[in-house]
Amino acid sequence: MKFQTERPVTWQVCIACANETTELDPHPRCQTCGGLLEVQHRPPALTSAELIQRFTERRGQRPGAPASGVWRFREVVLPSAHDIVSHPEGNTPLLHREVIDHWTGAERLLLKHEGHNPTGSFKDRGMTVGVTQAKRIRARAVACASTGNTSASLAAYAAQAGLPALVLVPADQVAIGKLAQTLAYGARTLLVRGDFDDCLRLVEEASRRLGVYLLNSINPFRIEGQKTIILELLQQLAWQPPDWIVLPAGNLGNTAAFGKALLEAYRWGLIPRLPRLAAVQAAGAAPFARSFAEDFQNRYAVRAETVATAIRIGAPASFERAVHAIRETDGVVLAVTDEAILEAKAVVDGSGVGCEPASAASVAGVRDLIQRGLMAPDQHAVAVLTGHILKDPGLLLRYHREMEPPPPGANRPIEIAPELGAIEAVLGEA
Ligand code: F0G
């Protein structure tokens, strides 16, 4: 189908066959060819200056008003939504730490810390829109497959909306903080004896059979919410885009969302030029980096293995959308080793900022880009930290207490007898 005459405010289009469907169509994929859907909006009725003014006014909210860093941008996210499910979310800081500049080689690297969202990851931005959409289409229940953050976020927003939530996660491969949250917020949690890619395949089948609304990032409304990471950081930079935006990449929903946000912001006159995207994968889970190296001639699926369990994904679902994002922004895709991720994480943690392992891939990626001469040290870069340090305390304790030989950033705790002399002995050693 194509909308022939006047277009609605918002509709969905298949990125494979260009079939169009309504905003309230609940199917997660194109019903004609099975391709991924994209949400499209009519260009906003306001000029770019008027839009920016409106976003600015909403940022300086009246005291007590719900200040969401997602719905502040509602004209370009989901203009027709009224009854929204918001925690609220977003409003995450843009940080700078000299020790991180020193480690990466950048002169002034900014960190957009999405771990400051209500459930501790960027997923809340997509989930407020996804669960709002679930209410609009009168879903009976919602579901997702996850490496842990999506499930924690879905569980929290479904609880708020009063919707039953079903989540599928790989057994024994989810960081403890994420699993604990998912259980505590009340989602029905299935530990699948398989990996994330198995979980995603299964949950798609289950949602089709059981008529449960699928809220993985293949759902295009999730992407609309995640666009606001970019919109908010551009607003924080007074709409002067950086040269680079660097992010960790797994299932590629976020890479797709970043590309869409940048292209729309450029098209609608919010920014004068496009930054380059750098998507960073873990070397043991890098099918997208491999495709990029071959100019996206081939698509790969791998058996994924990495300490950064959030991005332990071998067959990313949003591949085509992400290819578009990288191509249109003259972007790059790289892979960094687990050693580099752990080293970057120790530096980010040691700076007092802290992040989860997958997030540190973006900081390791900045160092790699500079070392390879792709990024100049004086270029303006923003690295996105996608999750909170406490998401993965298991890895933290292994790193600091157990790994042999102690890694470079290890901070071994020292057990002592309850005596002053013992403290003096330790300090004397230092
Ligand atoms: N960083 C963190 C902390 C994540 O949790 C994820 C994905 C990513 C980066 C990668 O984003 O998949 O859009 O490329 N986590 C998903 C989940 C898969 O289930 O929580 P992506």
XYZ file of C-alpha atoms and ligand atoms in Angstrom:
451
model
C 0.000 0.000 0.000
C 1.017 3.650 -0.513
C -0.654 6.690 0.915
C -1.788 8.276 -2.326
C -3.210 11.657 -1.431
C -2.605 13.471 1.815
C -0.131 11.769 4.101
C -0.995 11.263 7.754
C 1.246 12.974 10.347
C 3.066 9.693 10.991
C 3.118 6.375 9.156
C 5.356 3.289 8.805
C 7.293 2.255 5.711
C 9.143 -0.965 4.921
C 12.806 -0.226 4.232
C 13.041 -3.273 1.931
C 9.975 -3.021 -0.339
C 8.697 0.524 0.446
C 5.257 -0.791 1.382
C 3.518 1.712 3.657
C 1.252 1.062 6.605
C -0.507 3.057 9.279
C 0.998 4.403 12.487
C -1.136 2.017 14.561
C -0.301 -1.178 12.647
C 0.967 -3.475 15.452
C 3.057 -5.830 13.288
C 6.769 -5.623 14.053
C 7.724 -6.282 10.407
C 6.383 -5.570 6.921
C 3.399 -7.823 6.227
C 4.299 -8.019 2.535
C 7.986 -8.981 2.586
C 9.031 -9.361 6.242
C 11.414 -6.384 6.016
C 12.142 -3.915 8.800
C 9.796 -0.978 9.253
C 10.672 2.659 9.750
C 8.515 5.370 11.248
C 8.181 8.450 9.079
C 6.768 11.824 9.981
C 5.569 14.660 7.837
C 8.170 17.439 8.146
C 7.299 19.491 11.244
C 4.987 22.433 10.595
C 7.348 24.711 12.551
C 10.532 26.293 11.200
C 13.833 25.013 12.592
C 14.193 28.170 14.716
C 10.699 27.688 16.145
C 11.369 24.026 16.867
C 14.627 24.828 18.628
C 12.893 27.491 20.679
C 10.192 25.038 21.702
C 12.791 22.412 22.695
C 14.644 25.059 24.713
C 11.508 26.204 26.543
C 10.645 22.630 27.505
C 14.182 22.079 28.804
C 13.791 24.889 31.304
C 10.649 23.270 32.707
C 8.415 24.756 35.364
C 9.220 23.210 38.758
C 7.265 20.015 39.281
C 6.448 19.507 35.597
C 7.418 16.099 34.209
C 10.655 16.770 32.356
C 11.331 13.981 29.886
C 14.396 14.235 27.677
C 12.482 12.170 25.125
C 9.070 13.854 24.989
C 10.690 17.284 24.962
C 11.306 16.466 21.287
C 7.831 15.038 20.667
C 7.291 16.853 17.345
C 10.027 14.709 15.800
C 9.496 11.557 17.889
C 5.785 10.757 17.970
C 3.707 13.907 17.495
C 0.290 12.247 17.735
C 0.863 10.464 21.069
C -1.036 11.948 24.007
C -1.346 9.458 26.828
C 2.365 8.814 27.354
C 4.104 6.355 29.680
C 7.113 8.284 30.950
C 9.281 7.765 34.037
C 10.541 10.471 33.034
C 13.784 9.596 31.228
C 16.675 11.258 29.400
C 18.255 14.515 30.590
C 21.560 12.711 30.810
C 24.795 14.644 31.338
C 27.579 15.441 28.913
C 30.798 14.918 30.856
C 34.471 15.632 30.395
C 37.393 14.060 32.286
C 41.027 14.814 31.564
C 42.257 11.321 32.447
C 40.055 9.927 29.709
C 41.450 12.441 27.193
C 44.906 11.355 28.237
C 44.176 7.662 27.727
C 42.435 8.081 24.356
C 44.751 10.763 22.982
C 41.825 13.114 22.313
C 42.210 16.760 23.295
C 38.683 17.085 24.602
C 36.443 14.039 24.492
C 32.879 14.483 25.730
C 30.942 11.580 27.226
C 27.168 11.399 26.882
C 26.281 9.243 29.880
C 23.109 7.299 29.178
C 23.660 5.234 32.325
C 21.947 8.131 34.119
C 18.551 7.015 32.801
C 15.989 5.617 35.288
C 16.870 1.942 34.793
C 20.524 2.703 34.136
C 20.732 2.453 30.346
C 19.798 4.232 27.136
C 17.038 1.683 26.553
C 14.601 3.781 28.587
C 14.464 6.335 25.780
C 13.185 3.767 23.305
C 11.004 2.060 25.874
C 8.977 5.126 26.875
C 7.940 5.422 23.224
C 7.549 1.660 22.694
C 5.330 1.162 25.745
C 3.347 4.304 24.925
C 2.752 2.778 21.487
C 1.795 -0.550 23.100
C -0.947 1.289 25.013
C -2.091 3.099 21.872
C -2.572 -0.145 19.965
C -4.184 -1.715 23.056
C -1.604 -4.506 23.373
C -2.514 -7.262 25.858
C 1.110 -7.871 26.787
C 4.621 -6.910 25.690
C 7.727 -9.007 25.032
C 11.410 -8.808 24.168
C 14.609 -10.794 23.862
C 17.530 -9.163 25.583
C 21.124 -9.222 26.725
C 19.758 -7.575 29.890
C 19.261 -3.841 29.545
C 16.249 -3.960 27.251
C 14.608 -6.488 29.558
C 15.206 -4.315 32.648
C 13.778 -1.297 30.856
C 10.803 -3.168 29.388
C 10.016 -4.638 32.785
C 10.014 -1.204 34.439
C 7.895 0.550 31.810
C 5.456 -2.356 31.489
C 5.013 -2.281 35.270
C 4.242 1.422 35.096
C 1.751 0.865 32.270
C 0.113 -2.103 33.993
C 0.998 -4.464 31.133
C 2.260 -8.038 31.570
C 5.842 -8.385 30.260
C 7.574 -11.477 28.897
C 11.339 -11.475 28.478
C 13.739 -14.027 27.013
C 17.380 -13.796 28.024
C 20.318 -16.141 27.454
C 20.813 -18.285 30.563
C 24.062 -17.480 32.423
C 25.036 -14.671 30.052
C 23.241 -11.697 31.545
C 25.021 -9.331 33.933
C 23.684 -9.749 37.436
C 22.427 -6.173 37.906
C 20.276 -6.435 34.783
C 18.771 -9.802 35.661
C 18.055 -8.610 39.203
C 16.232 -5.525 37.875
C 14.176 -7.530 35.396
C 12.981 -9.871 38.136
C 12.350 -7.081 40.608
C 10.220 -5.028 38.205
C 8.086 -8.114 37.730
C 8.607 -9.365 34.159
C 7.959 -13.042 33.454
C 11.580 -14.030 32.784
C 12.647 -17.014 30.713
C 16.286 -18.105 30.861
C 16.905 -19.628 27.449
C 19.607 -22.258 27.050
C 21.070 -20.505 24.036
C 22.450 -17.111 23.077
C 20.828 -13.746 22.375
C 20.354 -14.590 18.713
C 18.346 -17.689 19.718
C 16.279 -15.557 22.101
C 15.431 -13.026 19.400
C 14.374 -15.687 16.903
C 12.200 -17.346 19.549
C 10.534 -14.188 20.822
C 9.621 -13.094 17.288
C 7.901 -16.432 16.741
C 6.232 -16.310 20.128
C 4.941 -12.774 19.695
C 3.451 -13.708 16.315
C 1.756 -16.805 17.674
C 0.588 -15.347 20.954
C -0.323 -11.865 19.738
C 2.046 -10.197 22.182
C 3.486 -6.800 21.170
C 7.196 -7.126 20.360
C 9.406 -4.417 21.841
C 12.878 -5.304 20.626
C 14.622 -2.572 18.684
C 13.330 -4.067 15.443
C 10.182 -2.258 16.611
C 10.511 1.109 14.810
C 8.927 3.080 17.672
C 11.871 2.132 19.896
C 14.146 3.752 17.322
C 12.129 6.989 17.482
C 12.797 7.249 21.220
C 16.473 6.414 20.918
C 16.896 9.239 18.405
C 16.653 11.619 21.354
C 20.150 10.662 22.585
C 21.343 12.565 19.522
C 18.787 15.370 19.756
C 19.583 15.975 23.408
C 23.334 15.993 22.873
C 22.949 18.401 19.941
C 20.827 20.622 22.158
C 23.524 20.480 24.871
C 26.027 21.602 22.214
C 23.759 24.509 21.141
C 23.052 22.660 17.846
C 26.709 22.818 16.793
C 27.404 19.204 15.806
C 30.648 17.507 16.837
C 32.936 15.983 14.190
C 32.361 12.439 15.474
C 29.813 10.522 17.515
C 31.117 7.174 18.757
C 28.883 4.420 20.123
C 28.991 0.705 20.983
C 27.147 -1.526 18.530
C 25.434 -4.882 19.033
C 22.009 -5.467 17.546
C 22.463 -2.131 15.695
C 19.208 -0.483 16.784
C 21.081 2.428 18.282
C 23.350 2.882 15.265
C 20.193 3.015 13.140
C 18.534 5.487 15.514
C 21.586 7.775 15.525
C 21.707 7.839 11.734
C 17.994 8.570 11.452
C 18.175 11.352 14.052
C 21.129 13.020 12.351
C 19.642 12.840 8.862
C 16.316 14.240 10.042
C 18.000 16.990 12.081
C 19.989 17.960 9.002
C 17.010 17.752 6.650
C 14.821 19.829 8.974
C 17.482 22.504 9.429
C 18.355 21.841 13.085
C 22.056 21.342 12.300
C 24.223 22.781 9.519
C 26.274 19.616 8.834
C 26.411 15.916 9.637
C 28.854 14.448 12.155
C 30.490 11.117 11.297
C 29.278 8.048 13.175
C 31.727 5.469 14.496
C 30.065 2.204 15.557
C 32.297 0.060 17.771
C 31.881 -3.688 18.163
C 33.687 -6.150 20.406
C 36.188 -8.152 18.336
C 34.499 -11.438 19.292
C 31.083 -10.145 18.194
C 31.885 -8.076 15.136
C 29.834 -9.201 12.113
C 29.011 -5.575 11.254
C 32.674 -4.482 11.336
C 33.499 -7.380 9.023
C 30.794 -6.308 6.570
C 32.018 -2.720 6.714
C 35.549 -3.835 5.810
C 34.048 -5.277 2.613
C 32.011 -2.163 1.872
C 28.886 -3.979 3.077
C 28.973 -6.424 0.149
C 28.197 -9.314 2.510
C 26.188 -9.802 5.667
C 27.615 -12.116 8.326
C 26.371 -14.048 11.316
C 28.967 -15.176 13.870
C 28.935 -17.062 17.157
C 29.525 -14.147 19.500
C 31.870 -14.120 22.493
C 32.934 -11.093 24.542
C 33.168 -9.883 28.143
C 30.817 -7.077 27.132
C 27.708 -9.254 27.421
C 25.387 -6.403 26.363
C 26.806 -6.580 22.841
C 27.362 -10.338 22.679
C 25.319 -10.548 19.479
C 26.225 -12.507 16.359
C 23.428 -11.699 13.899
C 22.369 -8.061 14.357
C 18.729 -7.500 13.442
C 18.941 -3.840 12.375
C 21.695 -4.505 9.837
C 20.139 -2.736 6.816
C 19.083 0.291 8.834
C 22.583 0.588 10.293
C 24.279 0.263 6.885
C 22.213 3.258 5.797
C 23.252 5.205 8.929
C 26.971 4.523 8.374
C 26.873 5.259 4.652
C 24.893 8.495 4.971
C 27.144 9.901 7.708
C 30.416 8.835 6.069
C 30.771 6.684 9.145
C 33.073 3.850 10.118
C 32.683 0.548 11.955
C 35.485 -0.883 14.035
C 36.157 -3.745 16.387
C 38.098 -3.504 19.658
C 39.471 -6.367 21.728
C 38.119 -7.378 25.127
C 41.466 -6.287 26.603
C 40.992 -2.788 25.186
C 37.387 -2.691 26.460
C 38.491 -3.670 29.971
C 41.339 -1.164 29.937
C 39.039 1.636 28.748
C 36.503 0.666 31.375
C 39.113 0.795 34.130
C 40.024 4.326 32.993
C 36.386 5.479 32.821
C 35.650 3.876 36.200
C 38.844 5.225 37.735
C 37.906 8.750 36.612
C 34.884 8.519 38.896
C 32.459 8.396 35.962
C 32.002 4.630 35.621
C 30.142 2.641 32.976
C 29.268 -0.909 32.041
C 31.665 -2.939 29.856
C 29.854 -2.476 26.508
C 29.849 1.289 27.025
C 33.610 1.332 27.372
C 33.863 -0.002 23.811
C 33.111 3.516 22.589
C 36.021 4.981 24.574
C 38.321 2.199 23.349
C 37.031 3.016 19.864
C 38.073 6.664 20.180
C 41.611 5.609 21.084
C 41.669 3.248 18.127
C 40.409 5.911 15.699
C 43.122 8.323 16.856
C 45.882 5.705 16.756
C 44.884 4.759 13.216
C 44.866 8.394 12.121
C 41.153 8.362 11.273
C 40.369 10.945 13.954
C 42.622 13.927 14.671
C 43.224 14.573 18.391
C 41.783 18.082 18.105
C 38.603 16.926 16.408
C 35.491 17.287 18.464
C 34.151 13.858 19.471
C 31.350 12.641 21.708
C 31.471 9.045 22.992
C 28.216 7.567 24.231
C 28.312 5.600 27.487
C 25.270 3.388 27.189
C 24.974 1.820 30.649
C 25.650 2.313 34.360
C 28.678 0.916 36.213
C 26.471 -1.143 38.568
C 24.876 -3.116 35.746
C 27.718 -5.616 35.837
C 29.164 -5.856 39.362
C 30.154 -9.486 38.761
C 32.698 -8.504 36.144
C 33.935 -5.610 38.297
C 34.696 -7.877 41.217
C 36.386 -10.461 39.016
C 38.515 -7.744 37.431
C 39.580 -6.081 40.651
C 39.726 -9.064 43.006
C 40.384 -12.201 41.036
C 41.996 -11.913 37.612
C 45.541 -13.313 37.446
C 47.875 -11.698 36.712
C 46.170 -8.519 37.973
C 45.149 -6.389 34.962
C 46.652 -2.876 34.684
C 43.721 -1.113 36.363
C 43.098 -3.719 39.098
C 42.483 -2.270 42.565
C 42.920 -5.258 44.844
C 41.118 -5.012 48.185
C 43.289 -5.953 51.152
C 41.942 -7.996 54.027
C 43.345 -7.022 57.409
C 43.078 -7.918 61.085
C 40.971 -5.417 63.083
C 44.061 -3.563 64.332
C 45.553 -0.126 63.689
C 48.934 -1.730 63.095
C 47.514 -3.599 60.122
C 46.406 -0.331 58.504
C 49.804 1.215 59.175
C 51.512 -1.782 57.631
C 49.414 -1.431 54.455
C 49.953 2.327 54.192
C 53.642 1.925 54.933
C 53.927 -0.419 51.991
C 52.415 2.090 49.592
N 25.369 -0.797 25.092
C 24.574 -1.399 25.978
C 24.808 -1.134 27.427
C 23.543 -2.262 25.542
O 22.764 -2.850 26.441
C 23.385 -2.492 24.159
C 22.349 -3.396 23.662
C 24.251 -1.824 23.276
C 25.220 -0.991 23.780
C 24.152 -2.007 21.802
O 23.040 -1.380 21.255
O 21.963 -3.362 20.244
O 21.255 -1.062 19.641
O 23.452 -1.937 18.883
N 21.618 -4.111 24.416
C 20.470 -4.900 23.966
C 19.703 -5.429 25.142
C 20.769 -5.875 22.910
O 19.007 -6.442 25.003
O 19.745 -4.826 26.202
P 22.379 -1.967 19.924
